[in-house]
Coordinates of C-alpha atoms in Angstrom, one line a residue:
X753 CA 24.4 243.8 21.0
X754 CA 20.9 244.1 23.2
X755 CA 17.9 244.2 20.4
X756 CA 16.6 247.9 20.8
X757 CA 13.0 248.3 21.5
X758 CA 10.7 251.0 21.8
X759 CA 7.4 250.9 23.3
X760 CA 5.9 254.3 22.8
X761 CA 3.7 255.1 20.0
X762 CA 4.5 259.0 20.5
X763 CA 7.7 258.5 20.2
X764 CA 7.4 256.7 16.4
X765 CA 4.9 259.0 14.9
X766 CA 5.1 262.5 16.7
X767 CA 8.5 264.2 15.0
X768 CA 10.8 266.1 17.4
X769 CA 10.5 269.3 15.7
X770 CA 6.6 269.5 15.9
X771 CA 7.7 269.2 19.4
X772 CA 9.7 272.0 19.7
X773 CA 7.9 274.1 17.3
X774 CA 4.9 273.8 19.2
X775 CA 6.2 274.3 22.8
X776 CA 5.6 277.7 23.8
X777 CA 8.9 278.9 26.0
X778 CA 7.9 281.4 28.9
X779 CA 8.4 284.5 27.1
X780 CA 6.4 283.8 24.7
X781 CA 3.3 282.8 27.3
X782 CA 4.1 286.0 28.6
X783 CA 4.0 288.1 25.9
X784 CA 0.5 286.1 25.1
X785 CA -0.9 287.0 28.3
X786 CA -0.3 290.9 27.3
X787 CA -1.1 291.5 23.9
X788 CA -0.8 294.4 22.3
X789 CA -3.8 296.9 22.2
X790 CA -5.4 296.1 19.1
X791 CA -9.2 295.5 17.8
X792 CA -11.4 293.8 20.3
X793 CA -12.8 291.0 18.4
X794 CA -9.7 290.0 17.0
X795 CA -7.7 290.0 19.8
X796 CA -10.6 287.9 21.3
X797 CA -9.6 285.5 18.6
X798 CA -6.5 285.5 18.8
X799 CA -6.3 284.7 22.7
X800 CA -8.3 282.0 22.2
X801 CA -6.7 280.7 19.2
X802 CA -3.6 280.6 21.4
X803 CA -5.0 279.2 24.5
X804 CA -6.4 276.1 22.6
X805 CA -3.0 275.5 21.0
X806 CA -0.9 275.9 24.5
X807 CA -3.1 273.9 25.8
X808 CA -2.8 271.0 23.4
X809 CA 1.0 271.8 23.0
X810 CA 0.9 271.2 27.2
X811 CA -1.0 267.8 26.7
X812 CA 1.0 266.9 23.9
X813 CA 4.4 267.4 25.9
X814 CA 2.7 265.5 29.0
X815 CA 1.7 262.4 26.9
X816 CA 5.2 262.5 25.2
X817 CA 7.1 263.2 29.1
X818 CA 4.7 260.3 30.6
X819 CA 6.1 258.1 27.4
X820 CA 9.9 258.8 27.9
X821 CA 9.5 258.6 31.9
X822 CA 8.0 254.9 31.1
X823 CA 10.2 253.7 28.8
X824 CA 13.3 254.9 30.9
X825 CA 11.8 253.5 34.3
X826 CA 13.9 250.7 34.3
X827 CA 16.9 252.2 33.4
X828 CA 16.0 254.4 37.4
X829 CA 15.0 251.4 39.1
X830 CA 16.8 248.7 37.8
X831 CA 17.1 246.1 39.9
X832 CA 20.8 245.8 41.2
X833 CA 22.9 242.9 41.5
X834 CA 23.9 241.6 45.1
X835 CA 26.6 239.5 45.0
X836 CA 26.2 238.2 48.4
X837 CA 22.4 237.4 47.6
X838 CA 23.2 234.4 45.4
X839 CA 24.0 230.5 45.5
X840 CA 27.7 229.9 44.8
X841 CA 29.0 226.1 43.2
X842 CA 31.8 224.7 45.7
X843 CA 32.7 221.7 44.2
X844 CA 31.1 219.2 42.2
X845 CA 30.0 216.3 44.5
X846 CA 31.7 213.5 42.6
X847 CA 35.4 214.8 43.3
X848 CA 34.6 215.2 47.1
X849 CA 35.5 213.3 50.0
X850 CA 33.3 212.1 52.8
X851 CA 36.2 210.9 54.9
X852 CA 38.2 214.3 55.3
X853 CA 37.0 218.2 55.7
X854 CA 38.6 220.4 52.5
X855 CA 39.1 224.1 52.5
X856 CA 37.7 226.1 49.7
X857 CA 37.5 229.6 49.4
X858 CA 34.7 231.2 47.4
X859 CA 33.8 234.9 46.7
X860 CA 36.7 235.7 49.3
X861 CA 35.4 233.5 52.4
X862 CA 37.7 231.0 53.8
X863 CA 35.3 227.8 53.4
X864 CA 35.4 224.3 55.0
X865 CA 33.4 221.5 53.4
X866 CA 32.9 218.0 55.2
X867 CA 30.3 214.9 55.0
X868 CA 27.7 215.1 58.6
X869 CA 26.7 211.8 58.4
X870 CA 24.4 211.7 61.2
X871 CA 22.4 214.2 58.8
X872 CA 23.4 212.3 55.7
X873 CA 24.3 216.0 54.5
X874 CA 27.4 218.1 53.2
X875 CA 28.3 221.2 55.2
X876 CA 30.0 224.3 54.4
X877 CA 31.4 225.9 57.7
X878 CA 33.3 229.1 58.2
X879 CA 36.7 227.7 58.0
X880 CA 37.8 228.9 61.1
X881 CA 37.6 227.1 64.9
X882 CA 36.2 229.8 67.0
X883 CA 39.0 228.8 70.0
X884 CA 42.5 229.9 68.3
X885 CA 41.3 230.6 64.7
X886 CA 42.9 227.3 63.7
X887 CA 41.6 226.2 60.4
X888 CA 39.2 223.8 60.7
X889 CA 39.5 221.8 57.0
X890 CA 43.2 220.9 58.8
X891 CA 40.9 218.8 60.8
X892 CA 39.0 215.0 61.2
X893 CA 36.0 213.8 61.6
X894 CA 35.5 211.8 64.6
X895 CA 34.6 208.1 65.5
X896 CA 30.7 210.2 66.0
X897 CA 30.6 212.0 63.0
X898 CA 31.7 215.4 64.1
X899 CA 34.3 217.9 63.1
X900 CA 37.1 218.4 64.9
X901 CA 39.9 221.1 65.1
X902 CA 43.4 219.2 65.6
X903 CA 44.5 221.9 67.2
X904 CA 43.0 221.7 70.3
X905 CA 40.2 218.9 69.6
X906 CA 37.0 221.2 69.8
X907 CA 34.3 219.4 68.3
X908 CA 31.3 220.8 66.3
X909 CA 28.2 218.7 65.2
X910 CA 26.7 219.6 61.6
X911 CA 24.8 222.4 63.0
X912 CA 27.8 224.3 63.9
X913 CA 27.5 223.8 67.7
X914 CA 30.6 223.2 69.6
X915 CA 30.0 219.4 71.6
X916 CA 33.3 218.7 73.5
X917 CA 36.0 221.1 74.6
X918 CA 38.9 218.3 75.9
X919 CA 40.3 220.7 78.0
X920 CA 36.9 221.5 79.7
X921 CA 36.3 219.9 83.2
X922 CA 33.5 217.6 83.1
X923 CA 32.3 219.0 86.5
X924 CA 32.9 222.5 85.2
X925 CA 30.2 225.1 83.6
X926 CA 29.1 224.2 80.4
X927 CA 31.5 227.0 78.4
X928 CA 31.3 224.7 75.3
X929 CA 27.1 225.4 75.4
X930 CA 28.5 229.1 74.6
X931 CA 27.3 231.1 71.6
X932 CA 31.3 231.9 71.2
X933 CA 31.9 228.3 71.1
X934 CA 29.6 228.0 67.3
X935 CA 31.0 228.2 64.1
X936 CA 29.3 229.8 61.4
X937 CA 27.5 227.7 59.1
X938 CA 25.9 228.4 55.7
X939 CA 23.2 227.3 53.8
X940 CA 23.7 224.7 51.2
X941 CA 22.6 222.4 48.6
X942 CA 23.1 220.1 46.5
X943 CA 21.7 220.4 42.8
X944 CA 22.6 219.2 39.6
X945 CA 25.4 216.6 41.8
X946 CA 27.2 219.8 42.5
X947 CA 27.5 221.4 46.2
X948 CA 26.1 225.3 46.3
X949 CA 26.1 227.3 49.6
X950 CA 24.7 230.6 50.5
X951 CA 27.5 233.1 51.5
X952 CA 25.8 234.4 54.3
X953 CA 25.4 232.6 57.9
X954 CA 23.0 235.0 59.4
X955 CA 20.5 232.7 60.7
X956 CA 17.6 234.4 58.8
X957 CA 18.7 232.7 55.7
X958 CA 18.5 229.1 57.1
X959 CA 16.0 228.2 55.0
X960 CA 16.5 230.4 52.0
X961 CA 16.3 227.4 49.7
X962 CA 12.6 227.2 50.0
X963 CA 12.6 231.1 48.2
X964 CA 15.7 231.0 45.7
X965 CA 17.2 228.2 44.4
X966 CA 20.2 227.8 42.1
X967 CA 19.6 227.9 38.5
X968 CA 18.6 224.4 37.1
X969 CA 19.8 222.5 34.1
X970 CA 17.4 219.6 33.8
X971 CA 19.7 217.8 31.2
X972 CA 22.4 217.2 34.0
X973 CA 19.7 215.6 36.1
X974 CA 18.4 213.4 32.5
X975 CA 19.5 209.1 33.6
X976 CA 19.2 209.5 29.3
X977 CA 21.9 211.8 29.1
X978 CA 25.6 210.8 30.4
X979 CA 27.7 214.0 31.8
X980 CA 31.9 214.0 32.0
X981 CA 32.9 216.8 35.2
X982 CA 35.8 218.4 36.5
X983 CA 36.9 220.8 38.2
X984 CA 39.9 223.6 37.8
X985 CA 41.4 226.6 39.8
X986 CA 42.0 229.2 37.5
X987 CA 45.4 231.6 37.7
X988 CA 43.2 234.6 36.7
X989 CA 40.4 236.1 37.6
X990 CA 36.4 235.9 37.5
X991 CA 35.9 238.2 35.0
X992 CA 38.5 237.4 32.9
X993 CA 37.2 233.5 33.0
X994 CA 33.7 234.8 31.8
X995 CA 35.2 236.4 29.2
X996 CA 37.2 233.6 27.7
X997 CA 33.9 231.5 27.6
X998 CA 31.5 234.0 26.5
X999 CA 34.2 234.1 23.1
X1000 CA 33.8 231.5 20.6
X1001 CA 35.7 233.2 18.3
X1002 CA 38.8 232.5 19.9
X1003 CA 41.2 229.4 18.5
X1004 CA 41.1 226.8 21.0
X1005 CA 36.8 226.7 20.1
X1006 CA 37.8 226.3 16.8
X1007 CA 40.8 224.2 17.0
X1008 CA 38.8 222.1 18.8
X1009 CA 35.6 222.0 16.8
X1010 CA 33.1 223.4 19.8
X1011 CA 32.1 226.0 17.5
X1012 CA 32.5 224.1 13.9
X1013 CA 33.2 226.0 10.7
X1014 CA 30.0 225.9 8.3
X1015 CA 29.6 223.8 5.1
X1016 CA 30.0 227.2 3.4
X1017 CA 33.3 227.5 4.2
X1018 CA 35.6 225.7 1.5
X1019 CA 39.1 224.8 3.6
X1020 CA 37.0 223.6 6.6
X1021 CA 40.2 222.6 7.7
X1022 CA 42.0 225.8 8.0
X1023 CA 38.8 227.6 9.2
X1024 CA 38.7 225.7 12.1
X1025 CA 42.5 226.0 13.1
X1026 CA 42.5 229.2 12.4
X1027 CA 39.3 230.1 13.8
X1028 CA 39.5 232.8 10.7
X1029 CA 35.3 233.5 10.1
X1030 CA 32.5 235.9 11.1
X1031 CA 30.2 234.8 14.0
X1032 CA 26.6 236.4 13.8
X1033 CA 26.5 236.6 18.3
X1034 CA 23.7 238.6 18.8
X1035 CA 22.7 239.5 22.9
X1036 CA 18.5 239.6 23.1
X1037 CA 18.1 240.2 26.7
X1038 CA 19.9 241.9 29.1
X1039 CA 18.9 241.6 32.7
X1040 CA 19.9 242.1 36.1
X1041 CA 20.5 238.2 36.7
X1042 CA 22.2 237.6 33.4
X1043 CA 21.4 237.5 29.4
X1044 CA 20.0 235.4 26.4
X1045 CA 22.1 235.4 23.6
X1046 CA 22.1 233.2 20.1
X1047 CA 24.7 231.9 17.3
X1048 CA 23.2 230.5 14.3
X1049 CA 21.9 227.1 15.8
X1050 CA 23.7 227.7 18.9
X1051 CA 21.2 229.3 22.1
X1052 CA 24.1 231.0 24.7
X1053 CA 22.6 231.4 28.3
X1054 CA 24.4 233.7 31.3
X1055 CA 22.6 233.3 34.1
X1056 CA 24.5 236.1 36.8
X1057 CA 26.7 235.5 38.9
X1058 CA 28.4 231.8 37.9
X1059 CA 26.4 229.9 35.0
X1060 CA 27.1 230.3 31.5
X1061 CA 26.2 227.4 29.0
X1062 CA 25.3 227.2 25.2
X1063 CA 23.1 224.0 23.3
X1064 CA 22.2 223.5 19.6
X1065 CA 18.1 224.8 20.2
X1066 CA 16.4 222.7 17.8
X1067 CA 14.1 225.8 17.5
X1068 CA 17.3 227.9 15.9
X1069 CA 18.1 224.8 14.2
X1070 CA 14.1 225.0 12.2
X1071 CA 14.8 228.7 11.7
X1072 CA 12.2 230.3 14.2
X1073 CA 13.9 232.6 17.1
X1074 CA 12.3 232.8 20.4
X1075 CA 9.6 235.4 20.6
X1076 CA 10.4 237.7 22.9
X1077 CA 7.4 236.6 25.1
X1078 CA 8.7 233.9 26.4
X1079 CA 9.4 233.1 29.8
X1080 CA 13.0 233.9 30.6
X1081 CA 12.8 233.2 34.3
X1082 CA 13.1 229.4 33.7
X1083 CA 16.8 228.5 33.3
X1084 CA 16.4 225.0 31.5
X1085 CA 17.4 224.9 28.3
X1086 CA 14.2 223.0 26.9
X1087 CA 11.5 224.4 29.1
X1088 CA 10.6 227.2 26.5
X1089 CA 11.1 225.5 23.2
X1090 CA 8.2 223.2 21.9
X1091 CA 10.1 219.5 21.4
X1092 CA 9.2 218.3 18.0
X1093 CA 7.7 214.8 18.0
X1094 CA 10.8 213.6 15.9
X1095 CA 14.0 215.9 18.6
X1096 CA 13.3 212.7 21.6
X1097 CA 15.9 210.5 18.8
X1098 CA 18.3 213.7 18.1
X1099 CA 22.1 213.8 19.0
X1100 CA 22.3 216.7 21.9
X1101 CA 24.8 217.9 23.9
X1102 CA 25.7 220.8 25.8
X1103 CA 28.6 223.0 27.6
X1104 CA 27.9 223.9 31.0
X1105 CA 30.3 226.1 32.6
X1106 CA 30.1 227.8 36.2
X1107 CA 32.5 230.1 37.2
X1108 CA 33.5 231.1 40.6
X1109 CA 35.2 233.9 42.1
X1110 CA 37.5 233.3 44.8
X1111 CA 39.9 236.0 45.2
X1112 CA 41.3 239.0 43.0
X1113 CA 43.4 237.2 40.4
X1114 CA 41.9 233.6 41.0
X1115 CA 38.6 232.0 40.4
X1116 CA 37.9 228.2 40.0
X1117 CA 35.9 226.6 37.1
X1118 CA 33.3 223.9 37.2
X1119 CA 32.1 221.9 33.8
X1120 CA 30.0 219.4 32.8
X1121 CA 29.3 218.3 29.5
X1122 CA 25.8 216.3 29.3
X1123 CA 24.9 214.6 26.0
X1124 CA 22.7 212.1 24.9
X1125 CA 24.7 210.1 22.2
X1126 CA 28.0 207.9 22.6
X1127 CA 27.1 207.2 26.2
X1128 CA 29.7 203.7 25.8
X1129 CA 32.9 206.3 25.8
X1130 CA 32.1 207.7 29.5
X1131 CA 31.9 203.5 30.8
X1132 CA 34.8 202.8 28.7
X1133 CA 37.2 205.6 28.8
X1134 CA 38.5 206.6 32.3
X1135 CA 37.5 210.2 33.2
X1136 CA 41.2 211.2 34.0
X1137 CA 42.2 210.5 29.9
X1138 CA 38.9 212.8 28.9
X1139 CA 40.4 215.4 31.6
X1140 CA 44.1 215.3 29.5
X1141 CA 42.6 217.4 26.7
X1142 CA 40.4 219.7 28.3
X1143 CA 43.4 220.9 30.1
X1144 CA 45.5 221.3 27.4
X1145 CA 42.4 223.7 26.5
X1146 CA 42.8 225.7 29.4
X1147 CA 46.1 225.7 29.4
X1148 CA 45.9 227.3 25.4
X1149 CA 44.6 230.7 27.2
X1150 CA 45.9 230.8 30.9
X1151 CA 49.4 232.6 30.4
X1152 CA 48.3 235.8 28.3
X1153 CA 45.0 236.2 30.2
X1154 CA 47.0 236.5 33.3
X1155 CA 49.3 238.7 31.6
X1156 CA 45.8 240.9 29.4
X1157 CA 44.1 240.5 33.3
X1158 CA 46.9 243.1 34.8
X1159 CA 46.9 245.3 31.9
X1160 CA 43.3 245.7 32.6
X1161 CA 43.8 246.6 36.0
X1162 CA 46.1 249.7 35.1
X1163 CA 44.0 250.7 32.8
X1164 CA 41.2 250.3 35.6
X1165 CA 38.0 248.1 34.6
X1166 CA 35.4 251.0 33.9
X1167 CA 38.0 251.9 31.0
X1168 CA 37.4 248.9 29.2
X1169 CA 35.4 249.9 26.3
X1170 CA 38.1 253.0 25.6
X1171 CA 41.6 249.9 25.7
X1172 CA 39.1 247.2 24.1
X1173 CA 38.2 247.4 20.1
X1174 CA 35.5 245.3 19.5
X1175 CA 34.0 246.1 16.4
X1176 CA 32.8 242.5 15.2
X1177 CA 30.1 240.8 16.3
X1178 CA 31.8 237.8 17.5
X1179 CA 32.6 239.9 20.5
X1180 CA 29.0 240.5 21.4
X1181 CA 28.7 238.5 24.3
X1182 CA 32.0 239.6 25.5
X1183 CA 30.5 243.0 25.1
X1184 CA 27.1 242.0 26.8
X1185 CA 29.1 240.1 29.8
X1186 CA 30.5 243.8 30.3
X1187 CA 27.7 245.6 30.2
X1188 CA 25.7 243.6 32.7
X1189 CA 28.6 244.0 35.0
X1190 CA 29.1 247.7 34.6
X1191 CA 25.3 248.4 34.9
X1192 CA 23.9 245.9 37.5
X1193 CA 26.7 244.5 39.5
X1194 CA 29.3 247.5 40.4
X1195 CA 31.8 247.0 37.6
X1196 CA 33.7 244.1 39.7
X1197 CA 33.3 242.0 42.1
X1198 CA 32.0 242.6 45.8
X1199 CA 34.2 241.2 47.8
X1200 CA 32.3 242.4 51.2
X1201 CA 35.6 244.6 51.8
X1202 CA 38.0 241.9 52.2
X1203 CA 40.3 242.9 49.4
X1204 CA 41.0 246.1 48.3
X1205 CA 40.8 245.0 44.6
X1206 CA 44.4 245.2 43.6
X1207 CA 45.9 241.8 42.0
X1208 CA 48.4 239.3 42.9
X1209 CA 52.0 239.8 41.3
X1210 CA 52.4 238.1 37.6
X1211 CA 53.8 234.7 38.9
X1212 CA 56.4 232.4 36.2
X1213 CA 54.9 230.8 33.5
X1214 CA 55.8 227.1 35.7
X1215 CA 53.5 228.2 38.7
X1216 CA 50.5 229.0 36.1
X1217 CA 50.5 226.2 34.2
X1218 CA 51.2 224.2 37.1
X1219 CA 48.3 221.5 37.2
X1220 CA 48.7 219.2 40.3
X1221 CA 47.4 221.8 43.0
X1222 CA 45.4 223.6 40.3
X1223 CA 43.2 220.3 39.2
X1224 CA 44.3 216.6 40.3
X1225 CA 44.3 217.7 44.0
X1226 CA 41.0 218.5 43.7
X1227 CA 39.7 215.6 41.3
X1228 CA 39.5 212.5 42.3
X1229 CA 39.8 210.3 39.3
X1230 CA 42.7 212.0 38.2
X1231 CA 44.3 211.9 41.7
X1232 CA 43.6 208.0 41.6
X1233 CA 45.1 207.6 38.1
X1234 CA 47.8 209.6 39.2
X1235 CA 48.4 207.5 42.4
X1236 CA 48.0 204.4 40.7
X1237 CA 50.6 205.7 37.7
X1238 CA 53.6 206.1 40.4
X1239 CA 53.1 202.8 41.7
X1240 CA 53.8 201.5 38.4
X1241 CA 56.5 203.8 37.2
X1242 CA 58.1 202.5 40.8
X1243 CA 57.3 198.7 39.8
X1244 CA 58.5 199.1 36.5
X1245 CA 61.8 200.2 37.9
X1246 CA 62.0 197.5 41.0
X1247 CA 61.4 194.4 38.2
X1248 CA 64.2 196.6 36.1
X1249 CA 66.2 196.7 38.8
X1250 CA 65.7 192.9 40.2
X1251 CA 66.0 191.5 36.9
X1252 CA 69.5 192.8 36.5
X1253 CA 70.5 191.6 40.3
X1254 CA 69.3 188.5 40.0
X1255 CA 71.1 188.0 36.3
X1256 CA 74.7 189.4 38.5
X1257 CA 73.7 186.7 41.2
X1258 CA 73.5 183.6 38.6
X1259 CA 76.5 181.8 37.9
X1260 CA 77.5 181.1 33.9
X1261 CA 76.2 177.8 33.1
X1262 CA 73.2 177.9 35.4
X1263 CA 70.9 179.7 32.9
X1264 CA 71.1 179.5 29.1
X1265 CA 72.4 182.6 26.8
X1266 CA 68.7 182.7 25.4
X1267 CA 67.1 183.4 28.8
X1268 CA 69.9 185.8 29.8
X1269 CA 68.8 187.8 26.7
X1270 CA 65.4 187.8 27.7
X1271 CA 66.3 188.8 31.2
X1272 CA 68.3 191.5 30.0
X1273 CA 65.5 192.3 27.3
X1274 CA 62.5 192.7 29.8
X1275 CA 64.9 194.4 32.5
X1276 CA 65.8 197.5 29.3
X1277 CA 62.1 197.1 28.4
X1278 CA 60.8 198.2 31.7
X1279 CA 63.5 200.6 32.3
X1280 CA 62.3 202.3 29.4
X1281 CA 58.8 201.9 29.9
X1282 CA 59.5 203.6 33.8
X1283 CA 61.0 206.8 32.1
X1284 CA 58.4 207.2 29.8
X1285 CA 55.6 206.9 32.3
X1286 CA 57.9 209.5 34.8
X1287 CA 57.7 211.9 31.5
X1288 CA 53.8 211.3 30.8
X1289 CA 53.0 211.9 34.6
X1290 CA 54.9 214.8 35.0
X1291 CA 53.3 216.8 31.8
X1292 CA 49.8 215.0 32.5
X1293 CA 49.8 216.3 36.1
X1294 CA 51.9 218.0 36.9
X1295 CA 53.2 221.3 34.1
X1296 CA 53.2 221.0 30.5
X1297 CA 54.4 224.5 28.5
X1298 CA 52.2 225.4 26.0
X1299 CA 53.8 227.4 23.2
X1300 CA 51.0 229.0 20.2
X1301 CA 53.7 229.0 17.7
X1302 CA 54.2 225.1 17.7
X1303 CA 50.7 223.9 18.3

């Protein structure tokens, strides 16, 4: 919960009754202001005496109105969250490709992204060719570097301006020099190796880099630090993918050891299966773009609308909280906390998690994980074999959150406090995330009044956990792997297959009984091995059921 505060003095030492006992109601002024007849002198007094103490009871009340009116300022002019204000992750640069546009859809806009290289630049284009309304990341990119719509072959350059209409005359006007003929680009960056854009192409916000920029995770940029990425669509929505990160509590975290059990516990075991122990979450600041929040050693950081990450703070660690002075505004993890001379050798790591809205019912998450220890794993290891397990993670929580997701939506989202019980204080961020987006940003997402709100039906439980449009599409060392696993499943089965032919085609005598055998041997051997890697594809990339009661 937010750490109260309360920056009057008044309000401490002055007691409410010696408020109201001293704050004369209009009758009472009245009935001061016409006294009844009595001796002069004392009446004299008396008036007096009563003047002096309305007067004081007036300044009293004003000094105690100016303090309240203060310290309730921000709750009247809070700043409010615009969610079409803010930088938006596309895509981490790693799993895009320069030789093809690819459509995206972020905060509800239809999106195509594609490599200008005459700019050396990504570009994030309305994905739409102002001609037909064709989509544009259908396209190619031509022999000079533009995009172009297959549809009709109208070709833009990375500023958006149309340079070629084929069916045109060359001796014709210039219709392609038309402001009709430009497709809408937005801003964009790239920070952090992942690709943000600006979701707004009014040309005033051209150079909006150079006053906001995307939060900033140092650690990600660190050459001492190695980072493993990826990239997944979600089948639920924004706020329900917040949610489900801001919870440690929950058993996948424990089951697998992001949030360890203590020393305290005895059967550390069970406790972290079970995820069956009391998490001290505590929320400290509560802002219009986001909130601090802290876990024992563990420093939790929401920066509104997409990043969420959390890092052991060595200052947590020694036992010393932030003050309260510090500098929240900075979004790196290390910028406010004084290093130690001994923290440079330390093991750290960090979750970094930025979640994206795309449509009611869908939103895509982007991770990294830097650390600065067992760097050898990320050169060793391919990145498709970490990606395995931090599926099967996902895939722990994605059928009943699609399922908990519609009950929230009859019950509408302003009602979640009354349908949610949340009386521990492992729910506090859960709790905070909530009350951010209930006070600052409208209770749910803007979509600029594209959707009314209203989900998608509950699709089958093979469609959600359904991983091969969902992630390796859109990763490109598990689309290689995957790729590269066919061939093999199909070369296992063509040596099966051409072992056993060409056994048929020998006549007896030719070859002895021990090299039949052996024939026959490696032609079962990589029959066997081909169905077994058809049966590791298909549950590695394609849909693997994932049933609680038998993990």
């Amino acid at each position: 919960m937010e750490v109260a505060r309360i920056s009057s003095p008044h309000l401490i030492h002055i007691p409410t009754t010696f408020n109201r006992t001293l704050t004369p109601n209009p009758s009472s002024i009245a009935s001061n202001r016409n006294p009844p007849p009595r001796s002069r002198s004392f009446s004299s007094f008396k008036t007096a005496t009563h003047r002096n103490a309305i007067r004081k009871c007036e300044l009293i009340r004003t000094a105690m109105a100016s303090d309240v009116v203060t310290s309730e300022r921000p709750e009247v002019e809070e700043e409010k969250f615009d969610w079409f204000a803010e930088w938006y992750p596309v895509m981490p640069v790693c799993d895009l490709d320069k030789r093809v546009p690819v459509g995206k859809k972020v905060l509800g806009l239809d999106l195509v992204v594609w490599w200008d290289r005459n700019e050396n630049a990504w570009k994030v284009f309305d994905d739409s060719c102002p001609h037909r309304l064709a989509p544009l990341s259908e396209g190619r990119i031509d022999q000079w570097g533009r995009l172009q719509c297959v549809y009709h072959g109208w070709c833009f350059n990375g500023s958006g301006d149309c340079k070629f209409i084929p069916q045109a005359p060359p001796d014709g006007p210039p219709v392609h020099s038309s402001k009709k003929a430009c497709v809408a680009i937005y801003p964009t960056t790239v920070q952090n190796d992942i690709l943000w854009f600006w979701p707004n192409s009014d040309p005033k916000f051209k150079d909006i880099i150079l006053e906001k920029k995307p939060p900033f995770i140092p650690e990600l940029d660190d050459p001492s630090y190695v980072k493993l990425e990826g990239n997944r669509d979600m089948a639920y929505g924004y706020e329900i993918l917040i949610e489900n990160l801001l919870d440690p509590a929950h058993v996948p975290y424990a089951h697998y050891k992001i949030i360890p059990a203590p020393p305290s516990i005895k059967n550390r075991a069970t406790a972290d299966r079970e995820g069956g122990r009391p998490l001290e979450l505590v929320v400290e600041k509560l802002k219009a773009d986001g909130f601090v929040g802290r876990h024992e050693r563990i420093r939790h950081k929401f920066f509104a609308p997409c990043v969420y990450y959390f890092f052991s703070d060595p200052e947590l660690v020694q036992g010393n909280v932030e003050s309260s002075s510090k500098n929240d505004e900075a979004v790196s993890s290390t910028a406010n906390v004084k290093k130690p001379p001994t923290e440079i050798s330390q093991r750290r790591s960090f979750l970094v998690f930025y979640c994206i809205p795309v449509s009611p019912g869908k939103s895509r998450l982007i991770w990294a994980f830097p650390r600065n220890f067992g760097k050898w794993m990320n050169y060793i290891v391919p990145r498709w074999m970490f990606h395995i397990g931090q599926n099967l993670i996902l895939d722990s929580d994605m059928y009943f959150l699609r399922v908990e997701e519609h009950k929230l939506e009859e019950i509408g989202p302003s009602n979640w406090h009354k349908a949610c019980y949340v009386p521990v204080k492992s729910d506090a961020l859960v709790v905070g995330f909530r009350r951010w987006l209930n006070k600052y940003a409208g209770g749910r997402v803007d979509w600029g009044g594209k959707y009314s709100g209203s989900l998608p039906p509950l699709p089958p439980r093979e469609e959600v956990f359904e991983r091969y449009r969902s992630h390796v599409v859109n990763c490109k060392s598990c689309n290689g792997a995957y790729k590269a696993l066919n061939i093999a499943e199909v070369s296992l089965q063509a040596i099966s297959i051409a072992a056993i032919g060409a056994l048929a085609l020998t006549k007896n005598g030719v070859i002895s009984a021990t090299v039949r055998a052996t024939i026959v041997t490696i032609a079962i051997l990589c029959f066997a091995a081909s169905k077994w890697l058809s049966h590791f594809i298909h549950k590695t990339f394609h849909f693997q059921d994932y049933n609680h009661a038998l993990v």
